[in-house]
């Protein structure tokens, strides 16, 4: 039998009367460092700013940035389909075009494409063709994603180029931006 004067080894302060908590786990603390995703957070924040520009223009808020081999910002893009009437004016395609123009060549070897939403088939094809070394994206696109959700075009072994893929960078923030946009429509 348990002596009430001796603390119960199973009980915690959260179970103490007057705390308003009964066995609940403590609130989550800061997230543990993520050595894979954390280095890309700043670039994803740039992409989120670009996505915000798309939303202001009435387009789906997707933003992209291309980083050079040294990590410097080469180009940006956001969805411009509504503004231009161009069905190919996706953030990724525009950012890749601008990066290639700035470098003076179509091969973006050593570059990284950072985008807020998993690329569609068109954009996945464009990034494979551009020879970027790495794709970093935030939110999954369960309706049209071609980097794991519906298809996995960029890692298809039949292709001659397969970039490294890092997903889930600021995924909740990227998803929330899209959710807000569609709820407001």
JSON list of C-alpha atoms in Angstrom, two decimals, residues 175-185:
[
{"chain": "A", "resi": 175, "resn": "UNK", "atom": "CA", "xyz": [0.66, 25.05, -45.78]},
{"chain": "A", "resi": 176, "resn": "UNK", "atom": "CA", "xyz": [-0.96, 27.73, -43.62]},
{"chain": "A", "resi": 177, "resn": "UNK", "atom": "CA", "xyz": [-0.32, 30.39, -46.26]},
{"chain": "A", "resi": 178, "resn": "UNK", "atom": "CA", "xyz": [-2.08, 28.27, -48.89]},
{"chain": "A", "resi": 179, "resn": "UNK", "atom": "CA", "xyz": [-4.94, 27.40, -46.54]},
{"chain": "A", "resi": 180, "resn": "UNK", "atom": "CA", "xyz": [-5.57, 31.07, -45.71]},
{"chain": "A", "resi": 181, "resn": "UNK", "atom": "CA", "xyz": [-5.64, 31.95, -49.40]},
{"chain": "A", "resi": 182, "resn": "UNK", "atom": "CA", "xyz": [-8.16, 29.26, -50.34]},
{"chain": "A", "resi": 183, "resn": "UNK", "atom": "CA", "xyz": [-10.41, 29.88, -47.31]},
{"chain": "A", "resi": 184, "resn": "UNK", "atom": "CA", "xyz": [-10.63, 33.56, -48.25]},
{"chain": "A", "resi": 185, "resn": "UNK", "atom": "CA", "xyz": [-11.87, 32.75, -51.77]}
]
